[in-house]
Structure formats: C-alpha cells, structure tokens
CSV table of C-alpha atoms and ligand atoms in Angstrom, one decimal:
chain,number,residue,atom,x,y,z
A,1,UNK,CA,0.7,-25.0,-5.3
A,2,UNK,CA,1.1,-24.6,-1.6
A,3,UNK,CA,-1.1,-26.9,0.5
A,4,UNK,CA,-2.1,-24.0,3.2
A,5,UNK,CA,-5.1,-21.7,2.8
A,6,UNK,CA,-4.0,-18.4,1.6
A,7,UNK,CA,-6.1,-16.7,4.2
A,8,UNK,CA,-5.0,-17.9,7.5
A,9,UNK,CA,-2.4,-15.5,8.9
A,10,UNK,CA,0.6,-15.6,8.9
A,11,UNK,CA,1.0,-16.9,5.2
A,12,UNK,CA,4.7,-16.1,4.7
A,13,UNK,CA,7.8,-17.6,6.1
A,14,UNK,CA,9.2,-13.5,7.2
A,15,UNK,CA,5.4,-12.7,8.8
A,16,UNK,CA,5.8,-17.0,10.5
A,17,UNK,CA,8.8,-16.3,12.2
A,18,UNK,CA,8.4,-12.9,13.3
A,19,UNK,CA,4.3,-13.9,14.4
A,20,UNK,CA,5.6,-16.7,16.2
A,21,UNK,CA,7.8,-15.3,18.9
A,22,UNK,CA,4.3,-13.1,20.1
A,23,UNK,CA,2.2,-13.9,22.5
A,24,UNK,CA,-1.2,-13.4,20.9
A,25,UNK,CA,-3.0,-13.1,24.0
A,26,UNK,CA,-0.7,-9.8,24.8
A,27,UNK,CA,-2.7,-7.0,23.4
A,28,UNK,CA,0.5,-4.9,24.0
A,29,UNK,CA,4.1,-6.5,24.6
A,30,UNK,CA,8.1,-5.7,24.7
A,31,UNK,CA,10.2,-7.4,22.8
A,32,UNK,CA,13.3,-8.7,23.8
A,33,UNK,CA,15.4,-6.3,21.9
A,34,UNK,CA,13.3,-3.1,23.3
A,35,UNK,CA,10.8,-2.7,20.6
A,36,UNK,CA,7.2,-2.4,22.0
A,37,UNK,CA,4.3,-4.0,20.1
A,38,UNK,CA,0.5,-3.0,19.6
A,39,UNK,CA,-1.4,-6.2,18.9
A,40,UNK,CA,-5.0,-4.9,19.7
A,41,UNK,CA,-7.5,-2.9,17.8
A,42,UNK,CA,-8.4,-0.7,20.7
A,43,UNK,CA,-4.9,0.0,21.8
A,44,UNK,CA,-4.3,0.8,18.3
A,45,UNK,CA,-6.4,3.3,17.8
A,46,UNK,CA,-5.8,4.9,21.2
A,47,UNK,CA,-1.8,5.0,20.5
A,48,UNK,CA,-2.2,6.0,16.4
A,49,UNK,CA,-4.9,8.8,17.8
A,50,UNK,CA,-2.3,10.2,20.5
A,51,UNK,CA,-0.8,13.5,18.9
A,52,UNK,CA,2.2,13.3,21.3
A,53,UNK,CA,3.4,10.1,19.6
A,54,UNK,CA,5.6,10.9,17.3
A,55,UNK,CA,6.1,9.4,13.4
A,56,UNK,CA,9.8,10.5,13.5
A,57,UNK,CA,11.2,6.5,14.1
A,58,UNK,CA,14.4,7.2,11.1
A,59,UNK,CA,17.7,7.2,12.2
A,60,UNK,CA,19.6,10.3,11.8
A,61,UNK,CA,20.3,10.6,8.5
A,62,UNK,CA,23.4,9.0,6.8
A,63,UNK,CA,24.9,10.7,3.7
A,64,UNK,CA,23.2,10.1,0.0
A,65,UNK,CA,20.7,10.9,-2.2
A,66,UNK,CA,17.6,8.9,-0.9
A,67,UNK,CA,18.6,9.5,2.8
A,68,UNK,CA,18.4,13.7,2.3
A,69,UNK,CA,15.2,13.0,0.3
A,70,UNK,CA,13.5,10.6,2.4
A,71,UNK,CA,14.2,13.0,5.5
A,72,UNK,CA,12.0,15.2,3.7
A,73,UNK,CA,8.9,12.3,3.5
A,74,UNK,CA,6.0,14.1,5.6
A,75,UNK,CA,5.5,10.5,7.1
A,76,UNK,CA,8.1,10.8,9.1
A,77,UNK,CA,7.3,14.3,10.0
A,78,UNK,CA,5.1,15.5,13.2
A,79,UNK,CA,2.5,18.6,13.7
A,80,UNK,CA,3.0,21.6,11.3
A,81,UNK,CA,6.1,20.2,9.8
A,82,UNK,CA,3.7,17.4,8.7
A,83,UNK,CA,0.5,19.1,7.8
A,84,UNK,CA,2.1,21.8,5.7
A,85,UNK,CA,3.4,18.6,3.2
A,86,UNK,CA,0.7,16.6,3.6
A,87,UNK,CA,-2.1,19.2,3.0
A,88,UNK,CA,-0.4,20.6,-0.3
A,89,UNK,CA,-1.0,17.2,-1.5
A,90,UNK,CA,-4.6,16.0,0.1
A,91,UNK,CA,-6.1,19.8,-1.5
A,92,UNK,CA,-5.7,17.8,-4.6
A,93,UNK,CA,-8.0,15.0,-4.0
A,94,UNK,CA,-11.3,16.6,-4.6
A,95,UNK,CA,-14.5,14.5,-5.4
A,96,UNK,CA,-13.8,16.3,-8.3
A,97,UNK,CA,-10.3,15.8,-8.8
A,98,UNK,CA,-11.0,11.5,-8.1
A,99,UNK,CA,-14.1,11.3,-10.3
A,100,UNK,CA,-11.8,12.4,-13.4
A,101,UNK,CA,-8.9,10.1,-12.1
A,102,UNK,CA,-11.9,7.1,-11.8
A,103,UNK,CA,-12.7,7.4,-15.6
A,104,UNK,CA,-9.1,7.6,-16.3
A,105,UNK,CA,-8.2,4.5,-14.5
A,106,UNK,CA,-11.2,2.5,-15.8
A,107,UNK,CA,-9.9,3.1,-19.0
A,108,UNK,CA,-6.2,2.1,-18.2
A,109,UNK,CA,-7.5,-0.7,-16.7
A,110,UNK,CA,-10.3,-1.9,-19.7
A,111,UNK,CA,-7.7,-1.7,-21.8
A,112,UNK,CA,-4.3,-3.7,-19.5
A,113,UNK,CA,-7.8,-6.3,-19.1
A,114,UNK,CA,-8.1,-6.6,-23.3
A,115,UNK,CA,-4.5,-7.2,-23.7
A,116,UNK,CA,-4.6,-9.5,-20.7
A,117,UNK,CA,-7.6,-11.4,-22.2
A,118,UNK,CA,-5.8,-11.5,-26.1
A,119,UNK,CA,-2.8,-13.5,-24.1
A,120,UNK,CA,-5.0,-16.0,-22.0
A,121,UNK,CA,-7.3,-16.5,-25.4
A,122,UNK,CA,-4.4,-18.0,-27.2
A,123,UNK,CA,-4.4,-21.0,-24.4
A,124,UNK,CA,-1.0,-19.3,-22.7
A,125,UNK,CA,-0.6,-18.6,-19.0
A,126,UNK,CA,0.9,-14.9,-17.7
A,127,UNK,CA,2.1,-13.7,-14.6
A,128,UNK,CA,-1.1,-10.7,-13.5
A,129,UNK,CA,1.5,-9.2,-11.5
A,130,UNK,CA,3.7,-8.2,-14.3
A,131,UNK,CA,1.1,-7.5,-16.9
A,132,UNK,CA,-1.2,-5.7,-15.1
A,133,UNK,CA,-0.9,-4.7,-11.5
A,134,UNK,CA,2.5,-3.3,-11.5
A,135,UNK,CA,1.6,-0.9,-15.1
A,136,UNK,CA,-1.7,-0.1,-14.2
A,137,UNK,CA,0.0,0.6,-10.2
A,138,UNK,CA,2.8,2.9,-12.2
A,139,UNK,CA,-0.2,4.7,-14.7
A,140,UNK,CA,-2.4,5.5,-11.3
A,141,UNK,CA,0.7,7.5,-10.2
A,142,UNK,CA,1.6,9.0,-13.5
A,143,UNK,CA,-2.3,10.0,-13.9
A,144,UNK,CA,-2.6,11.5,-10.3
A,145,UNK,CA,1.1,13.4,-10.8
A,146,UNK,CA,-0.1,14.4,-13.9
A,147,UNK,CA,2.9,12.6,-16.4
A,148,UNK,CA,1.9,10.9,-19.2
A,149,UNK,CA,2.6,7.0,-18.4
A,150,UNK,CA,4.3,6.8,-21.8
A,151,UNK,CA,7.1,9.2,-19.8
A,152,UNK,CA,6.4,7.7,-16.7
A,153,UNK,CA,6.8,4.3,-18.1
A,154,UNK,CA,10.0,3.5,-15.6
A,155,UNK,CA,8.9,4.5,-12.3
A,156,UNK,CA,7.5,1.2,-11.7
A,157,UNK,CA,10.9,-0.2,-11.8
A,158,UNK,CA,11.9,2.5,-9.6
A,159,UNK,CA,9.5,2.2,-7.3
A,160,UNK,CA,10.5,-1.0,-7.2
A,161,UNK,CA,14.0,-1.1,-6.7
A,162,UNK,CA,13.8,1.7,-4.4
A,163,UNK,CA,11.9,-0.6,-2.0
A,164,UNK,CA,13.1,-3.8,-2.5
A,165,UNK,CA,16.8,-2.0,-1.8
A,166,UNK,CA,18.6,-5.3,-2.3
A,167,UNK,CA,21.3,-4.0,-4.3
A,168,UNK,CA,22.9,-1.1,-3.1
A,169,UNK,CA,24.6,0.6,-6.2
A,170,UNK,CA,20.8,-0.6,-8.1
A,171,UNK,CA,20.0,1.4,-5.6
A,172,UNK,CA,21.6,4.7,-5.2
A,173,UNK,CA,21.0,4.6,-8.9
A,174,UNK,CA,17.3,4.6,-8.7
A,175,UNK,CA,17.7,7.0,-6.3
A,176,UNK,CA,19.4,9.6,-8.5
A,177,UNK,CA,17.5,8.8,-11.8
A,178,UNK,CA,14.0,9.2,-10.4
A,179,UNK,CA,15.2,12.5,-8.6
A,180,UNK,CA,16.3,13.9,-12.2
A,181,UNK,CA,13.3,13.0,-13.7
A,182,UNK,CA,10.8,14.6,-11.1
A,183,UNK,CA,13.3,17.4,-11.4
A,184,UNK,CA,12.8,17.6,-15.6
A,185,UNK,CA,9.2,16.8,-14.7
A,186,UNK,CA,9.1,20.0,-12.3
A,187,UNK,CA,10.4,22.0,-14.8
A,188,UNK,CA,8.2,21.2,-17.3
A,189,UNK,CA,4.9,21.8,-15.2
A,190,UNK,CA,6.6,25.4,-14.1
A,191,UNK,CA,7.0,25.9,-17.9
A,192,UNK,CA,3.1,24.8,-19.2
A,193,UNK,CA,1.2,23.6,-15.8
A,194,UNK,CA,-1.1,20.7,-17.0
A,195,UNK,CA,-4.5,21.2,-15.4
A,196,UNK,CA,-5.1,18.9,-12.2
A,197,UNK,CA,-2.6,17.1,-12.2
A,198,UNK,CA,-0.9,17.3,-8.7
A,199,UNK,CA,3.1,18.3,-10.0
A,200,UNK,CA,1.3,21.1,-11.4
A,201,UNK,CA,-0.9,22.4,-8.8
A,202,UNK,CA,2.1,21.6,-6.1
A,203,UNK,CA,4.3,23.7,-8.1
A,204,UNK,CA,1.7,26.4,-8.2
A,205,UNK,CA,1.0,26.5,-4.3
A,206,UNK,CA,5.0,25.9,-2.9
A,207,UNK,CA,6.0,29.1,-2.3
A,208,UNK,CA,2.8,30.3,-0.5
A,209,UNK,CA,3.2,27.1,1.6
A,210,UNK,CA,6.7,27.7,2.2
A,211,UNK,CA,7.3,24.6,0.8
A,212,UNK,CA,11.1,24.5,-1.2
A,213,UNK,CA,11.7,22.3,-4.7
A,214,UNK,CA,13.7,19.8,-2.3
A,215,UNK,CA,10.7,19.2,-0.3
A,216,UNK,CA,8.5,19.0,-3.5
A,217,UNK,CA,10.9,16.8,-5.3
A,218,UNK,CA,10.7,14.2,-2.2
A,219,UNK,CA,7.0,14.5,-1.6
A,220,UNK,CA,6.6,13.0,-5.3
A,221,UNK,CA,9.3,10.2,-4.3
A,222,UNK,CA,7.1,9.3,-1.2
A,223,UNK,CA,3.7,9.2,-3.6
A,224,UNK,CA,5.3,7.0,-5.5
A,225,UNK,CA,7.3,4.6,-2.9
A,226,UNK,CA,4.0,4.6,-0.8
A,227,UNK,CA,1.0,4.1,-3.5
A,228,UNK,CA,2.9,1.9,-6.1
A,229,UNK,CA,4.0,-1.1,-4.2
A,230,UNK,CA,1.0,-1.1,-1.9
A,231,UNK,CA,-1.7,-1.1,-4.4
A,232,UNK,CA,-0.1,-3.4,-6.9
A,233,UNK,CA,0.8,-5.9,-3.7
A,234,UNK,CA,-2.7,-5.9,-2.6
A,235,UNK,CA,-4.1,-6.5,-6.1
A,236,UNK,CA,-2.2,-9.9,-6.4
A,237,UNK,CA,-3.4,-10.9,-2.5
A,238,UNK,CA,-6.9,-10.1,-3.3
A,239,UNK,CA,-6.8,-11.7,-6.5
A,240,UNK,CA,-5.4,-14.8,-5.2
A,241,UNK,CA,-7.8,-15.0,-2.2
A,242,UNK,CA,-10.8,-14.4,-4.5
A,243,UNK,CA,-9.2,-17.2,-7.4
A,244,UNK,CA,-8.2,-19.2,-4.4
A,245,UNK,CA,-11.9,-19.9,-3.0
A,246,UNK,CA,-13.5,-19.4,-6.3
A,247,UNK,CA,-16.8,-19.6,-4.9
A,248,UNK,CA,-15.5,-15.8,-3.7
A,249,UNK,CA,-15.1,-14.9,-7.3
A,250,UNK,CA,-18.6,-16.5,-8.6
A,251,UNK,CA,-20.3,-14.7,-6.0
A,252,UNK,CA,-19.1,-11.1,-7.5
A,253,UNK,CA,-19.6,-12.1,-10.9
A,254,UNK,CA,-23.4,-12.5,-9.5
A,255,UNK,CA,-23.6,-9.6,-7.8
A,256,UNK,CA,-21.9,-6.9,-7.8
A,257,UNK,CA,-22.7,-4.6,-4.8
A,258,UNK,CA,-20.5,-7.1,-3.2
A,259,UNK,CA,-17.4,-5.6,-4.9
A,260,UNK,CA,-17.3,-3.1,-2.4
A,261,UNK,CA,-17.7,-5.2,1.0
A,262,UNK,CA,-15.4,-8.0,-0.4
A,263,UNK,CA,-12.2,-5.1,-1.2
A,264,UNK,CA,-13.0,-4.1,2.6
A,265,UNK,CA,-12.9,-7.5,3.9
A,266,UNK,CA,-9.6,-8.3,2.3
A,267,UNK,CA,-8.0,-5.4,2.6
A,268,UNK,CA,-8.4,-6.7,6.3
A,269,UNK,CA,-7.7,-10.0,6.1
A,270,UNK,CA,-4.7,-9.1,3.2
A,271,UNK,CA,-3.6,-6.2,5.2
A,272,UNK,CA,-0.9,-5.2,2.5
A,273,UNK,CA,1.7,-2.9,5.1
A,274,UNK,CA,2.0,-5.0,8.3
A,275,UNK,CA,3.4,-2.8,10.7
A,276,UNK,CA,3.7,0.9,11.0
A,277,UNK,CA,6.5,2.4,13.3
A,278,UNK,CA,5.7,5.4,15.8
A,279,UNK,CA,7.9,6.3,18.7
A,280,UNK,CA,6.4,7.8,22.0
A,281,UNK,CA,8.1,11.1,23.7
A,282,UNK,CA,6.1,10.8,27.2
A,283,UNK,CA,4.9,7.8,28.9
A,284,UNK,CA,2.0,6.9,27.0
A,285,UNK,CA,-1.3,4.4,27.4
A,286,UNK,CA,-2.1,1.9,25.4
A,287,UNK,CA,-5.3,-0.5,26.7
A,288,UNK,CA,-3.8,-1.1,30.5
A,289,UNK,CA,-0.3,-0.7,29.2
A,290,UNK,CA,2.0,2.4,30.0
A,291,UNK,CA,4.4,2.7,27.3
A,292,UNK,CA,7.5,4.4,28.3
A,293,UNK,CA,9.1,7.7,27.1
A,294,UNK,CA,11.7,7.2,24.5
A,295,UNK,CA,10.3,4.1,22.6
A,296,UNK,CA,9.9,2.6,19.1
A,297,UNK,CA,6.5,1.4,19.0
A,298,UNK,CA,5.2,-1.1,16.0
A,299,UNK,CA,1.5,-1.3,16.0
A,300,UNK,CA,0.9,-4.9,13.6
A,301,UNK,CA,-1.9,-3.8,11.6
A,302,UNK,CA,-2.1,-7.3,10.0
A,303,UNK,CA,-2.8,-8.9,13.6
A,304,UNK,CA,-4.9,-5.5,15.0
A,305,UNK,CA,-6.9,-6.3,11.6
A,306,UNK,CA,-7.7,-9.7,13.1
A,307,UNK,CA,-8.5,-8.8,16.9
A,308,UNK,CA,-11.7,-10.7,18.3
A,309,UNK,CA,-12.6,-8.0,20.0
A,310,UNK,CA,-13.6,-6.3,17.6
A,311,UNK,CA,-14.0,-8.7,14.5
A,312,UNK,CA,-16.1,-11.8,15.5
A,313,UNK,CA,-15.0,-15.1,13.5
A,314,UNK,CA,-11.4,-12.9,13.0
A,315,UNK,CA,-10.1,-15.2,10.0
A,316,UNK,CA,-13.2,-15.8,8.2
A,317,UNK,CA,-13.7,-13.5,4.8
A,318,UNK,CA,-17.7,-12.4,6.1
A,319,UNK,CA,-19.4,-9.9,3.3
A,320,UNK,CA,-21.8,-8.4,6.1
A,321,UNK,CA,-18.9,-6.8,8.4
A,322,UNK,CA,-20.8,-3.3,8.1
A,323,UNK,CA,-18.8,-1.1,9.6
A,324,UNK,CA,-15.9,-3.1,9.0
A,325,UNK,CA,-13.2,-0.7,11.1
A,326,UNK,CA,-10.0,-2.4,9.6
A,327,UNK,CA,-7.0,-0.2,9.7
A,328,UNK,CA,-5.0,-1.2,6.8
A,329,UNK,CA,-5.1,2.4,5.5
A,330,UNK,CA,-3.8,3.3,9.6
A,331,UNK,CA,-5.5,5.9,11.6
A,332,UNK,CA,-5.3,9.6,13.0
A,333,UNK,CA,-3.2,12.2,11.5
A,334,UNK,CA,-1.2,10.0,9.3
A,335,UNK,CA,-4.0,7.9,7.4
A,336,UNK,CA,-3.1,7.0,4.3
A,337,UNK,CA,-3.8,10.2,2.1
A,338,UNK,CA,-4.3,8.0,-0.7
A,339,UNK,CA,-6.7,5.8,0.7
A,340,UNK,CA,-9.4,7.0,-1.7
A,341,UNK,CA,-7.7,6.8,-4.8
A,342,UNK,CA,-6.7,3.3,-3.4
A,343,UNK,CA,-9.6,2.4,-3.5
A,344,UNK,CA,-11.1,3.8,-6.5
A,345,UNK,CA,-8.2,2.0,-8.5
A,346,UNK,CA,-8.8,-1.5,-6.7
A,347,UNK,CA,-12.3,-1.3,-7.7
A,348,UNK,CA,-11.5,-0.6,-11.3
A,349,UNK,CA,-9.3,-2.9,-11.4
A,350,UNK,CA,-11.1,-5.7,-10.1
A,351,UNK,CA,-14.4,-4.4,-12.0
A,352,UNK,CA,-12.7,-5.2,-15.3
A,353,UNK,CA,-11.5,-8.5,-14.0
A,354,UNK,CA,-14.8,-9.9,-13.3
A,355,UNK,CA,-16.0,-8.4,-16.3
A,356,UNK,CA,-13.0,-9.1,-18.9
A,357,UNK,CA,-12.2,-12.6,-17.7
A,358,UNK,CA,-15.0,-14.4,-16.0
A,359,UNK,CA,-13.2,-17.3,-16.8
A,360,UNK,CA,-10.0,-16.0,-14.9
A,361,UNK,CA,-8.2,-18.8,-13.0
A,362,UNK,CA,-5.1,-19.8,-10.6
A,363,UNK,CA,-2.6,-22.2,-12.5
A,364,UNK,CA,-2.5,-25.3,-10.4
A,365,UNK,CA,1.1,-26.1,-10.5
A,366,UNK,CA,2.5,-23.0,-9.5
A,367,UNK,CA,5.0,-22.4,-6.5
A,368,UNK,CA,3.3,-19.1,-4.0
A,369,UNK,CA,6.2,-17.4,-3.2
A,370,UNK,CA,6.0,-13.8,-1.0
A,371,UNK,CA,8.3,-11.2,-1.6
A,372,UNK,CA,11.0,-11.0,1.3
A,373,UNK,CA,10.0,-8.2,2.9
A,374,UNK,CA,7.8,-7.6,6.2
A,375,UNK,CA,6.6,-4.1,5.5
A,376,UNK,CA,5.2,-4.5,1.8
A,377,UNK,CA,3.5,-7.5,1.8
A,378,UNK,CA,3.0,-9.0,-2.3
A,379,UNK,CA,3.6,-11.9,-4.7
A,380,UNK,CA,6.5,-12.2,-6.5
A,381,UNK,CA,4.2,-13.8,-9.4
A,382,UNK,CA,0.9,-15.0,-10.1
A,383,UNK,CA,0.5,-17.2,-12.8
A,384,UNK,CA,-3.3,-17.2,-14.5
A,385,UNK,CA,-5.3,-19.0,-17.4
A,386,UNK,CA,-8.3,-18.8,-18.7
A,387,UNK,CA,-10.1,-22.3,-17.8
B,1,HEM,C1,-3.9,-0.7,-1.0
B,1,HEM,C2,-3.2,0.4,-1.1
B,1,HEM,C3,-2.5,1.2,0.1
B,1,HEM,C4,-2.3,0.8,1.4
B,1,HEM,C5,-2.7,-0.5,2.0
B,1,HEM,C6,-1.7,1.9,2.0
B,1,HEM,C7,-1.3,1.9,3.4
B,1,HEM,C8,-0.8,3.0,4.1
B,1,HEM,C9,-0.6,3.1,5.5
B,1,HEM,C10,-0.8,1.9,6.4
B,1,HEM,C11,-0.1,4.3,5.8
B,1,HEM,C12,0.1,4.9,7.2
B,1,HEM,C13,1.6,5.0,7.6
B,1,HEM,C14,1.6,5.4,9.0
B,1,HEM,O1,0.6,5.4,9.8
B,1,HEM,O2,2.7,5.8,9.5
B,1,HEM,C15,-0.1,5.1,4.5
B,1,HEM,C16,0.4,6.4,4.4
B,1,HEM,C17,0.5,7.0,3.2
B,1,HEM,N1,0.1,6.6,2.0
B,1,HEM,FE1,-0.8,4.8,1.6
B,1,HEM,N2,-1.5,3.0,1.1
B,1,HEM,C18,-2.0,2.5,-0.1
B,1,HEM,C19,-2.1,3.3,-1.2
B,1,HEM,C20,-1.6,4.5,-1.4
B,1,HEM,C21,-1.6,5.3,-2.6
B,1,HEM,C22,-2.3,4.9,-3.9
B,1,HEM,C23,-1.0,6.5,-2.3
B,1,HEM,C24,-0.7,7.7,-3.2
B,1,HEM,C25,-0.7,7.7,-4.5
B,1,HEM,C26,-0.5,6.4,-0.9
B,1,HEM,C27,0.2,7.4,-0.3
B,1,HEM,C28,0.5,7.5,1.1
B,1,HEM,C29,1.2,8.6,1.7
B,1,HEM,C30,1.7,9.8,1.0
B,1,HEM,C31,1.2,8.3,3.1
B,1,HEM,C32,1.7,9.2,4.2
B,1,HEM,C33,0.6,9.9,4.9
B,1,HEM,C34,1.0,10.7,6.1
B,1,HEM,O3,2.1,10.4,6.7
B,1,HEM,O4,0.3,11.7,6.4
B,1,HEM,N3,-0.9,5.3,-0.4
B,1,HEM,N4,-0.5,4.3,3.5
C-alpha cells in the first residue's frame, strides 16, 4: 500500500500537479493560461452566491448526440432557463418522496452488504467498488427515476463510460444507447405512470412547464452523470479513510450518532468534485479581488473545503465541527439538487457496513490508485477482507 496518509490533500498525482503550481496563500489567483481561481471559503461563497455569474462555461456546441443533450443539462443553464429544469425535478424530493426512497435504499443496500459478507466469509478478498458502490450507486438512480434496477442494470456502465470519455466511439455509443433507453423508458411511464417515481411525475408536469421530451430526455442523462459517479466515488474515499485510520471505524461501531458528523467531515476532507466552473459577465468581487468581465472562474472546492479561515486544524478529520459549512455539495442557486438523497444513501450505505462487516478491513498489499480524472475524484479499486 501507498506509504502517504490518505487524508492529506492532494492525494493523487492529477490533484499534485495541478495543487502545486498554486500559491496557497492566494485566496483568489490567475492562472497563466487565463483561468481565474477561488481558493478561499469566503470568496467562494461570495462568487457561487453572485446571480450575475453565469454556469454557462461549455463551448458552443460541436455536432453529436451527447453534445445536443448535454446543452440541454440545467447546470449549465442560468435564471429561468435553469429553474424551470431544475424545479421539475427538486418538486420530487419531498420528505415524503426521500423517506420511501430511505427504506428502499436500506434494503438495496442490507442486501449488496449480505452478498458482500457471503464473499469475505469464504476467506476471499473483493474489490467494494465493484460489488457494492457502483450497483447500489446505479439502484439509487433507478429507484429515484422510478426503473426497476433489473432494467436499469446497465446505466452504471453508462454512467461510467459517459464520464470517463476515454474512448470516443465507447463513447458516442453510450451516448446513443442510454438516450434510447430513457426514450423506451419515457414511453413506458406516458403509457402506465408508476407512482413517485420522478420519469413519471416529469412526464406528467412537462408540458405545463413548457418543458419538451428533448429537455426531459437530457435532464435524466444529467441525474445520472451527476449522482452516479459522485456518490459511488465518495463511498470508496470515505471507506478507505475510515478502514485507513481504523480507530475512525471502531469509533462508529461504538457509537453511532457519529455516523452523521463523520459523512460531514469527509465529505470535506474527501471533497468528491474538485472544482466547479462559473464564468463572470461583469467585473465581479471575490474577497479583495475584482474579477474581470468575460472570465472562466474555477472555484477548488477541495482546497475552499480546507481554508483555515474558516476550518481550524484544516486537515485534521475533528467529529465536533458543528456547523461544519463545507461546500462539497456547492452553494447558491446551483447546489447540488441531490444533496439529500446523497446523503440519505451514504448513510445507508455506511450503516450496513458497520453493521454487516464489523470486521471489514483494507488488504495490506494493495496498490491505491485514483481514477485519472480531476473533476470526479474515486478509486479505481478497493480491495477488502474480513480480518
Ligand atoms: C456525494 C455525492 C454528490 C456530490 C459530492 C455532488 C456534488 C455536486 C456539486 C458540487 C454540484 C454543483 C455544480 C455547480 O455548482 O456547478 C452538484 C450539482 C448537481 N448534482 Fe450533485 N453531487 C452528489 C450527488 C448527487 C446525486 C445523488 C444526484 C442525483 C441523483 C445529483 C444531481 C445533481 C444535479 C442534477 C446537479 C445540478 C444542479 C443545478 O445545476 O442546479 N448529485 N452536485
């Protein structure tokens, strides 16, 4: 296993390189090639709070299936061309709506644990990522779209190839097939709506909202692209961390009001997207900074997350940061709309952990390795045993 502590930031060679050319001390800094950074927590919120700053940072769009869908993703959209997406689809998550979703993903997840405990009881080893965080990442979705994960069982892989992109006929590919099946899917929910479930209720309330099946069909593409990867990513960080300094992991199985606090504090120190884009369209202040007109901003949550500012002891994993005012979910009008359901499924998922496999532990011998990517920050594998 790697010799450095998997909390100290950065913790990957892509976050190393890119970390070291800053100057840490800059709350707010150009880059050479023109790219303005946000380092700070209070600049941060200042710039994600300022409604003239704009989330429109894509390039115009090239020709092919994911670039005319992914012009449609309300996160790159600003004002009412935003809200009118974003609200069809943040209706849906009711206390009501999420308490029936927690139940459902308790029971997903008691029952990846049981299969994950029948492996580790014969004495073999298995990667967590592939048995359970990237399924039970791929059922949350299916569960909150309202497909059965039996139908839904490929948009992991979708999901995944969609945002690794490191093939480009893979793809395209993904691309088309995940379009037809949200189309088939659509189709279906028109014919027999199923309940809750969000495809139906979005098909029900488009055309009051003005809202067209090509905007629909994309706005199912973004749930997935933006809650699969991120939630599955952060389950192996957190998971490590906790295995990592096991003491972390004894303390929940002791007590577990601490479940809550400890997901917080590593969702800060773990922050799973590094950096989200913004571009300003008037000279705009940031802390003492005035940003000009015309600019791609990247505020680096991961570093904001770690400000001393604002978090004393910044690299330390402390239970009693109450508030703890980490942005890892962002801030202002583009939060993360599934923030709660985030949440709800890490603590599911974790819960079943601690109570499955006490016994739960890192192989020794393994080689860490991050996935290549800046943005979505996860382990390739993790390999675990049961001591
Ligand atoms: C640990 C898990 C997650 C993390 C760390 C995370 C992080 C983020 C961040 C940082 C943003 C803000 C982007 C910006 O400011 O430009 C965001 C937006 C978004 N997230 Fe999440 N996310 C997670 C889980 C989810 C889940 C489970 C879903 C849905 C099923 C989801 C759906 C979205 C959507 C649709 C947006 C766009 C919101 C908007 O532009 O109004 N996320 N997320």
């Amino acid at each position: 296993m790697q010799s450095h502590q998997p909390d100290l930031t950065p913790q990957d060679e892509v976050a190393a390189r890119f970390y070291g050319r800053l100057d840490r001390n800059l709350a707010v800094q150009r880059t050479g090639d023109g790219l303005w950074l946000v380092l700070g927590h209070p600049e941060a919120v200042q710039l994600l709070r300022n409604r003239t700053v704009s989330s429109a940072t894509r390039k115009p769009a090239a020709a092919g299936t994911w670039n005319r869908l992914s012009a449609r993703f309300f996160i790159f959209h600003d004002a009412q061309s935003h809200l009118r997406l974003r609200r069809m689809v943040s209706d849906c998550f009711t206390p009501a709506r999420l308490d029936l979703l927690k139940d459902e993903i308790r029971r997903s997840a008691a029952a990846r644990l049981g299969e994950l405990a029948a492996i580790l009881a014969t004495g073999d080893r298995t990667d967590i990522m592939e048995t359970v965080a990237y399924p039970l990442a791929a059922e949350t979705i299916c569960r909150l779209l309202g497909v059965s994960p039996a139908e839904g069982e490929f948009l992991g892989e979708w999901a995944v190839a969609l945002s690794r992109h490191t093939d480009d006929e893979q793809f395209d590919r993904s691309a088309e097939d995940v379009l037809a099946f949200f189309r088939q899917q659509l189709a279906l929910h028109r014919a027999a709506p199923q309940g809750a479930g969000l495809l139906s209720v979005m098909a029900e309330r488009a055309g009051a909202a003005g809202v067209d099946d090509e905007e629909l069909l994309a706005t199912c593409i973004l749930l997935l692209v933006a809650g699969f990867e991120t939630s599955a990513n952060f389950f192996g960080n957190m998971l490590l961390s906790l295995l990592w300094h096991r003491e972390r992991y004894e303390q929940l199985l002791a007590d577990e009001s601490l479940i809550a606090p400890a997901i917080e504090e590593l969702l800060r120190l773990h922050t799973p997207a590094h950096v989200v884009m913004r571009r300003t369209t008037e000279p705009t202040a940031a802390g003492d900074t005035v940003i000009p007109a015309g600019v791609q901003v990247g505020v680096l949550l991961g570093l904001v997350n770690r400000d001393p500012r604002v978090f004393a002891d910044p690299d330390a994993y402390r239970l009693d940061r109450t508030p703890n005012p980490h942005l890892s979910f962002s801030l202002g009008a583009h939060y993360c709309v599934g923030a709660s359901l985030a949440r709800v499924e890490l603590d599911a998922l974790l819960r079943a952990v601690l109570a499955g496999l006490p016994n739960l532990a890192l192989c020794e011998e393994q080689q860490l390795r991050w996935s290549g990517r800046f943005l979505g920050r996860g382990l390739e594998r993790l390999q675990v045993l049961a001591a």
